[in-house]
JSON list of C-alpha atoms in Angstrom, two decimals:
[
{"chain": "A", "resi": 313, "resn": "UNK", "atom": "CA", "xyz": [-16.47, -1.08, -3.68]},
{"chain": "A", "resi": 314, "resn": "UNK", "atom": "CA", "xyz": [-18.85, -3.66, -3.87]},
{"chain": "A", "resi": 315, "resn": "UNK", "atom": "CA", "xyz": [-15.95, -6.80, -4.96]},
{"chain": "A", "resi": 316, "resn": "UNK", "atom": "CA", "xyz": [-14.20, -5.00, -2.01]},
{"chain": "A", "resi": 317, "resn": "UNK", "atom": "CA", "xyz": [-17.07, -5.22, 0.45]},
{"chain": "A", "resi": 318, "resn": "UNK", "atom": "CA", "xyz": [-18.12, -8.90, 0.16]},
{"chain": "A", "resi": 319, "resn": "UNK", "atom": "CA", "xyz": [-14.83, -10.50, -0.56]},
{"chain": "A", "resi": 320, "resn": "UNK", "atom": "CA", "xyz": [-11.77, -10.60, 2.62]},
{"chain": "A", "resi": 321, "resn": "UNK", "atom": "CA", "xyz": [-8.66, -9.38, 0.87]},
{"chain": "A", "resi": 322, "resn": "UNK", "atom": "CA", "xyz": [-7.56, -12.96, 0.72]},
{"chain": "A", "resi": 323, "resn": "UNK", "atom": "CA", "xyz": [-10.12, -14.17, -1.51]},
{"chain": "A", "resi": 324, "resn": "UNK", "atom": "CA", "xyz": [-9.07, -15.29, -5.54]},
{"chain": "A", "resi": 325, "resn": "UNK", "atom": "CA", "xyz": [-10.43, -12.05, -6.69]},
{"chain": "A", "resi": 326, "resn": "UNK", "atom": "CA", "xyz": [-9.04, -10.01, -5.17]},
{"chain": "A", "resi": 327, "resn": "UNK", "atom": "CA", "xyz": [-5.26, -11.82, -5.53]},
{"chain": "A", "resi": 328, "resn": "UNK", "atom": "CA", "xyz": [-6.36, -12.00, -9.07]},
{"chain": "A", "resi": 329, "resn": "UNK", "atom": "CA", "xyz": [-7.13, -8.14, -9.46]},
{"chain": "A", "resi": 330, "resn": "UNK", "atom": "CA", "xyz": [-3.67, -7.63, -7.49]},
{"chain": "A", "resi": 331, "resn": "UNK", "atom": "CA", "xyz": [-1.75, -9.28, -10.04]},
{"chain": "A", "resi": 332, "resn": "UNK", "atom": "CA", "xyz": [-3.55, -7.86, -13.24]},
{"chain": "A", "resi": 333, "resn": "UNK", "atom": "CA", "xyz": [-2.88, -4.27, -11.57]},
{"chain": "A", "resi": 334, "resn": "UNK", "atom": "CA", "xyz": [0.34, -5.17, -10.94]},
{"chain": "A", "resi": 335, "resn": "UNK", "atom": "CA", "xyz": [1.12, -6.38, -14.59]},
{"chain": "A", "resi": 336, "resn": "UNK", "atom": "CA", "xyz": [-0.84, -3.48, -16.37]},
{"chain": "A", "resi": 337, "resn": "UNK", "atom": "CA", "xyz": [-0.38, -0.38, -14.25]},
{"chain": "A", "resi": 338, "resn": "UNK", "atom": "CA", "xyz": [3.35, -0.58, -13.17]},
{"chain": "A", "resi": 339, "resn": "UNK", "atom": "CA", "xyz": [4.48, -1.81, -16.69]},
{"chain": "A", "resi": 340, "resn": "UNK", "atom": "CA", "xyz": [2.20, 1.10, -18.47]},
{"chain": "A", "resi": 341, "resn": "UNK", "atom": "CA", "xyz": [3.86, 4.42, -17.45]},
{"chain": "A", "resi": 342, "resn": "UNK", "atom": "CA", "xyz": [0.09, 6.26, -18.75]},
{"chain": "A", "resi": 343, "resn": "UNK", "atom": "CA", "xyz": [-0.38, 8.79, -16.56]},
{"chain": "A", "resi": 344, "resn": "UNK", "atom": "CA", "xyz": [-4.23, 8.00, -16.71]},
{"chain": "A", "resi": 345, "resn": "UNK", "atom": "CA", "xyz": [-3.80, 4.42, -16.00]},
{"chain": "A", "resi": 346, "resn": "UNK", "atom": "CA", "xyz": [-1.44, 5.63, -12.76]},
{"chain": "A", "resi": 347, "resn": "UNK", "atom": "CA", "xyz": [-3.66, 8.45, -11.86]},
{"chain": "A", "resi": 348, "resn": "UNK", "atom": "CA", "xyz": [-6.84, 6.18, -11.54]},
{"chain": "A", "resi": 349, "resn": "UNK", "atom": "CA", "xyz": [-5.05, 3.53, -10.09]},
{"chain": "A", "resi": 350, "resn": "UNK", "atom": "CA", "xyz": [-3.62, 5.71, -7.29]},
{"chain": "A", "resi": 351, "resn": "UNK", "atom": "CA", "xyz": [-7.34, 7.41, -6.77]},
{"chain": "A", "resi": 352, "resn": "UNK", "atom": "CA", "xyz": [-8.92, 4.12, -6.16]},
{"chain": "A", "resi": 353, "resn": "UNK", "atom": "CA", "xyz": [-6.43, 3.00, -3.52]},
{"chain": "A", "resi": 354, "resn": "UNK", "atom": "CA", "xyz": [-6.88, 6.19, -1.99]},
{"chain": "A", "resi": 355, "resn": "UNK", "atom": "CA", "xyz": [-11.27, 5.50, -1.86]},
{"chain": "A", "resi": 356, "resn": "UNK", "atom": "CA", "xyz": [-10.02, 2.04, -0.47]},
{"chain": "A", "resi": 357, "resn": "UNK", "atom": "CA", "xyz": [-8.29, 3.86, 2.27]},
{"chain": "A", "resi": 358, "resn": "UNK", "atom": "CA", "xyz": [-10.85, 5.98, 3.22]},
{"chain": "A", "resi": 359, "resn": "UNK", "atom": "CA", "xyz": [-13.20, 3.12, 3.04]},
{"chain": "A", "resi": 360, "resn": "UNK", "atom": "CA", "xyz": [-11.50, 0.81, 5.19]},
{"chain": "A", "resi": 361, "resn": "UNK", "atom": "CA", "xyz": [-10.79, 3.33, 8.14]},
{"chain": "A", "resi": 362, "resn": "UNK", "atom": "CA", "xyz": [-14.37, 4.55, 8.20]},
{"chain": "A", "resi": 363, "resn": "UNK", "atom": "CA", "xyz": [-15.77, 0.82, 7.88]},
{"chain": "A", "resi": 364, "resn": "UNK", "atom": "CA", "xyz": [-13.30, 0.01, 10.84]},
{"chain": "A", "resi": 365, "resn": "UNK", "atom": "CA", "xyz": [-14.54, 3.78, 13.10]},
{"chain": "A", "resi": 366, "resn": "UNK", "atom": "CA", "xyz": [-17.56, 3.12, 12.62]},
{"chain": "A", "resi": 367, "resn": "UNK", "atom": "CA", "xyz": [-18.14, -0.60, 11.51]},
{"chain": "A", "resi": 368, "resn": "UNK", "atom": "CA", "xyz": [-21.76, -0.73, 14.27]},
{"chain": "A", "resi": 369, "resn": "UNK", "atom": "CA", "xyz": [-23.41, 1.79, 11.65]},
{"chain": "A", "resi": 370, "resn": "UNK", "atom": "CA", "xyz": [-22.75, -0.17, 8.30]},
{"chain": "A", "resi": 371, "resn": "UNK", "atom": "CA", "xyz": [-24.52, -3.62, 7.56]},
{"chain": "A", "resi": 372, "resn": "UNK", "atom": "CA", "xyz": [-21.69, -5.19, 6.40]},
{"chain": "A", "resi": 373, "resn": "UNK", "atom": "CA", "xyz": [-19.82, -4.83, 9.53]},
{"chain": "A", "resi": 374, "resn": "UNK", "atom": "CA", "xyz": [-16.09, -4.70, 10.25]},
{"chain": "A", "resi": 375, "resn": "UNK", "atom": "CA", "xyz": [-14.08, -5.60, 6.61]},
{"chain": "A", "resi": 376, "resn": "UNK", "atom": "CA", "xyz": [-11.96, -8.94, 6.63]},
{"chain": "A", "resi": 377, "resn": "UNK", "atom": "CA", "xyz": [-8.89, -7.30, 4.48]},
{"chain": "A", "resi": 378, "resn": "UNK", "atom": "CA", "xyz": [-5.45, -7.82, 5.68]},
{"chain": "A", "resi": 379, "resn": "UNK", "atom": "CA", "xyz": [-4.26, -4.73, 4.90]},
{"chain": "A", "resi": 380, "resn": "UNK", "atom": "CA", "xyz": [-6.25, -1.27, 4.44]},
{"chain": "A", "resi": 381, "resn": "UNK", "atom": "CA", "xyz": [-5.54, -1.41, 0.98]},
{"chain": "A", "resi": 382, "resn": "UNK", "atom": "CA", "xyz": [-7.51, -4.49, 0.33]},
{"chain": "A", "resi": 383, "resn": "UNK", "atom": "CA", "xyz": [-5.52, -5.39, -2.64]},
{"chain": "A", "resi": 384, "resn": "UNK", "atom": "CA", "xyz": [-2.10, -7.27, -2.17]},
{"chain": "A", "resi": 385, "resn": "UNK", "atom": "CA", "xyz": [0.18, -5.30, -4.53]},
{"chain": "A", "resi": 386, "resn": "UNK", "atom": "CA", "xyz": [3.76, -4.41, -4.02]},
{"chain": "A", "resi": 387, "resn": "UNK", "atom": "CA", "xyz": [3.57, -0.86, -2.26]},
{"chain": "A", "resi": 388, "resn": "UNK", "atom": "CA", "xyz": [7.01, 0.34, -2.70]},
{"chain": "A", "resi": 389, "resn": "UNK", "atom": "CA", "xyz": [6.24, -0.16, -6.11]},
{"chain": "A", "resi": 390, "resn": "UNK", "atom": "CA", "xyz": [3.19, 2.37, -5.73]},
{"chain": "A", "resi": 391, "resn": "UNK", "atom": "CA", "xyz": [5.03, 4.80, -3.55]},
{"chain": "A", "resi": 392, "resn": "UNK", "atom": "CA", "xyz": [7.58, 4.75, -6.65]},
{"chain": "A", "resi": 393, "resn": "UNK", "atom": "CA", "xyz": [4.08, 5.63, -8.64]},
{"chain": "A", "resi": 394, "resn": "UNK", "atom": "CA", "xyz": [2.89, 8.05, -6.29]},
{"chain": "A", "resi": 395, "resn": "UNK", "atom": "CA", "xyz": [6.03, 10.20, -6.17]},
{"chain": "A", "resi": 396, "resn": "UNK", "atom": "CA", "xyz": [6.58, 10.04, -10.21]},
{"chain": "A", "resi": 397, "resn": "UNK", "atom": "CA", "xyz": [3.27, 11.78, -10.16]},
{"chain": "A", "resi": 398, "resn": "UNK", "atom": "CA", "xyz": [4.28, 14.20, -7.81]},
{"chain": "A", "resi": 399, "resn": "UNK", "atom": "CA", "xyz": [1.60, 12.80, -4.63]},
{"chain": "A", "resi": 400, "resn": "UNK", "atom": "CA", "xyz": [3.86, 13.26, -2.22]},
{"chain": "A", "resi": 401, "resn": "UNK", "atom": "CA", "xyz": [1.78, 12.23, 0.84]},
{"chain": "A", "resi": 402, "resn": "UNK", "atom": "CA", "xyz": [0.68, 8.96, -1.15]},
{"chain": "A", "resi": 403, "resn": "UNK", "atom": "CA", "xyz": [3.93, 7.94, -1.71]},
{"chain": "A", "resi": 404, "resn": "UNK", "atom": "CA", "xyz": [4.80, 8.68, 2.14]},
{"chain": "A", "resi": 405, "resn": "UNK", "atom": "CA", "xyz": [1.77, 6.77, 2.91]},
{"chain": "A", "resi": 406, "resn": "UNK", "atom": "CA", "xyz": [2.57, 3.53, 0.50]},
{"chain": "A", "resi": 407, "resn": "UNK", "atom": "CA", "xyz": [6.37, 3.26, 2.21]},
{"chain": "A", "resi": 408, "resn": "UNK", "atom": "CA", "xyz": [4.95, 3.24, 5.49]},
{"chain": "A", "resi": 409, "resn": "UNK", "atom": "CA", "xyz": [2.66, 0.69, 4.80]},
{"chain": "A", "resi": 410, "resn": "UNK", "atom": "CA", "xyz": [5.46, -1.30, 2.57]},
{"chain": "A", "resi": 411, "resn": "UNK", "atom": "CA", "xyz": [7.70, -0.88, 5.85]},
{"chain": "A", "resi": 412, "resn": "UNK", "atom": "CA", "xyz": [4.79, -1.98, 8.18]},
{"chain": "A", "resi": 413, "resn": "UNK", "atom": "CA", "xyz": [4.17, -5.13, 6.13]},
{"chain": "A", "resi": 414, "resn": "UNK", "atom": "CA", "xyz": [7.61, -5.64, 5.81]},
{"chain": "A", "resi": 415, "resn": "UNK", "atom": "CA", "xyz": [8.99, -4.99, 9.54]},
{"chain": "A", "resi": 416, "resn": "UNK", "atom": "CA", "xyz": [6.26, -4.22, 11.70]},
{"chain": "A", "resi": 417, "resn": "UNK", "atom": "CA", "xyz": [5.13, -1.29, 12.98]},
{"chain": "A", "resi": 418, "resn": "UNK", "atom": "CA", "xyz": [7.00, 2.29, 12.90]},
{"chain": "A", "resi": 419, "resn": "UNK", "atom": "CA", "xyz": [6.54, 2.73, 16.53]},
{"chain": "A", "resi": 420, "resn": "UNK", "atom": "CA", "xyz": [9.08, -0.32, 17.05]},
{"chain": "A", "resi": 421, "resn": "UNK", "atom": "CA", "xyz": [11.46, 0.98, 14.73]},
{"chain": "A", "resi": 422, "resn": "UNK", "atom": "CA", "xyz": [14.16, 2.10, 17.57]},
{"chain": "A", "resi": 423, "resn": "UNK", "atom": "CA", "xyz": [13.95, -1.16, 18.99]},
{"chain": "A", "resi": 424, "resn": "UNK", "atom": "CA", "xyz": [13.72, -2.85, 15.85]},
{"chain": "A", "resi": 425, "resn": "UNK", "atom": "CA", "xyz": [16.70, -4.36, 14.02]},
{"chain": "A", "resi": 426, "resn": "UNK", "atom": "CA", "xyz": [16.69, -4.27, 10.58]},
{"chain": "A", "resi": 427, "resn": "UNK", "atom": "CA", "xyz": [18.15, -7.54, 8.96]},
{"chain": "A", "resi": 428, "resn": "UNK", "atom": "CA", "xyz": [21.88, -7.78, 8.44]},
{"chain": "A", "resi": 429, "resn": "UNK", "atom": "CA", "xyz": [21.69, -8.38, 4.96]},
{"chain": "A", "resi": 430, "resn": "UNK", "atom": "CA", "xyz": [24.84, -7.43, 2.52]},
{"chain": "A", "resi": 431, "resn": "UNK", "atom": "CA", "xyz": [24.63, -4.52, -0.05]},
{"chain": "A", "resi": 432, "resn": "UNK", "atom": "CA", "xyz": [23.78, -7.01, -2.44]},
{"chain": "A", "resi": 433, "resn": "UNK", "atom": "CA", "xyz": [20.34, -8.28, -0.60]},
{"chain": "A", "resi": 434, "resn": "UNK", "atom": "CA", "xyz": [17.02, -7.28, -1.85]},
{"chain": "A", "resi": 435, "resn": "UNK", "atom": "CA", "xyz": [16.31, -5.56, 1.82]},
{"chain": "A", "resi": 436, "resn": "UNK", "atom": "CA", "xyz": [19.41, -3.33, 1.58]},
{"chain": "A", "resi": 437, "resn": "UNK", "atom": "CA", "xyz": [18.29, -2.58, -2.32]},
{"chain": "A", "resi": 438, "resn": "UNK", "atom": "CA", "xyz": [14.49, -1.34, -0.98]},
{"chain": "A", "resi": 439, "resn": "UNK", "atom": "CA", "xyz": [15.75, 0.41, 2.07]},
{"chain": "A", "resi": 440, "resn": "UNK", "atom": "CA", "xyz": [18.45, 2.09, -0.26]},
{"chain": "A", "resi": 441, "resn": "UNK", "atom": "CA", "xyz": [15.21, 2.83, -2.84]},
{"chain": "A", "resi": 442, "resn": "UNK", "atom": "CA", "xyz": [13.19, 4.47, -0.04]},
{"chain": "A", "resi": 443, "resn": "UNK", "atom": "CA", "xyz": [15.79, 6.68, 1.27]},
{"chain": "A", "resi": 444, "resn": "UNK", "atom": "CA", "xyz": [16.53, 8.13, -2.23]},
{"chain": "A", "resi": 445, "resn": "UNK", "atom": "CA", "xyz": [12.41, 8.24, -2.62]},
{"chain": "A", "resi": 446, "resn": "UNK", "atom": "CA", "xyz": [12.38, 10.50, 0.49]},
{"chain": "A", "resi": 447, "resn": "UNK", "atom": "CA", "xyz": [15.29, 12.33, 0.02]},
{"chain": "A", "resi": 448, "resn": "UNK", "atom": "CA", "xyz": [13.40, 13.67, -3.25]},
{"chain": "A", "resi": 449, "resn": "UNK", "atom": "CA", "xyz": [10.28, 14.17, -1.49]},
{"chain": "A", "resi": 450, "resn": "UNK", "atom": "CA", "xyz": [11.47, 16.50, 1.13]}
]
């Protein structure tokens, strides 16, 4: 908490932290490894939304992260994480925010066009991806 408190979520630690969890944790299938990882985003959550209720009361004021996650990891990639470990919600949660960083916000989405990619673009692949992913989690 402290790294996450004094340093924005643009800062080389924090990029550098990304990309080490990104490396280790989705290339290691522990179930440890996964389960920790997915509990600290989860304290990052909650810390960000009550720094950002109630940023008057804490001394460090409002946090400077760009996303309430702090770190800048590929969160289709922990939804995939979150629903091979059966957290349901989480994984709900991470493919919101993946779609949110991706296409705005999910209030927009019946006035939002998606790209017109082919079945061959990367889009049509994670859209594809997060339809099965719900499909299995309802």
């Amino acid at each position: 908490e402290d790294i996450a408190f004094s340093h924005s979520s643009d800062s080389k630690i924090c990029k550098e932290i990304s990309s080490m969890l990104e490396r280790h944790v989705f290339a290691d299938n522990s179930s440890k490894l996964s389960d920790l990882f997915l509990t600290i985003l989860e304290r990052l959550r909650i810390m960000y939304y009550s720094m950002q209720n109630n940023y008057s009361k804490h001394p460090q004021g409002k946090l400077s992260w760009e996303s309430c996650y702090w770190l800048d990891v590929d969160y289709l990639s922990v939804a995939k994480l979150a629903a091979s470990r059966e957290q349901h919600f989480t994984a709900l949660l991470n493919i919101e925010h993946w779609y949110e960083r991706q296409y705005g916000t999910l209030q927009d989405f019946q006035r939002h066009k998606l790209p017109s990619q082919g079945k061959g673009s990367n889009t049509y692949k994670s859209l594809k991806n997060i339809e099965a992913m719900l499909i299995d989690i309802f």
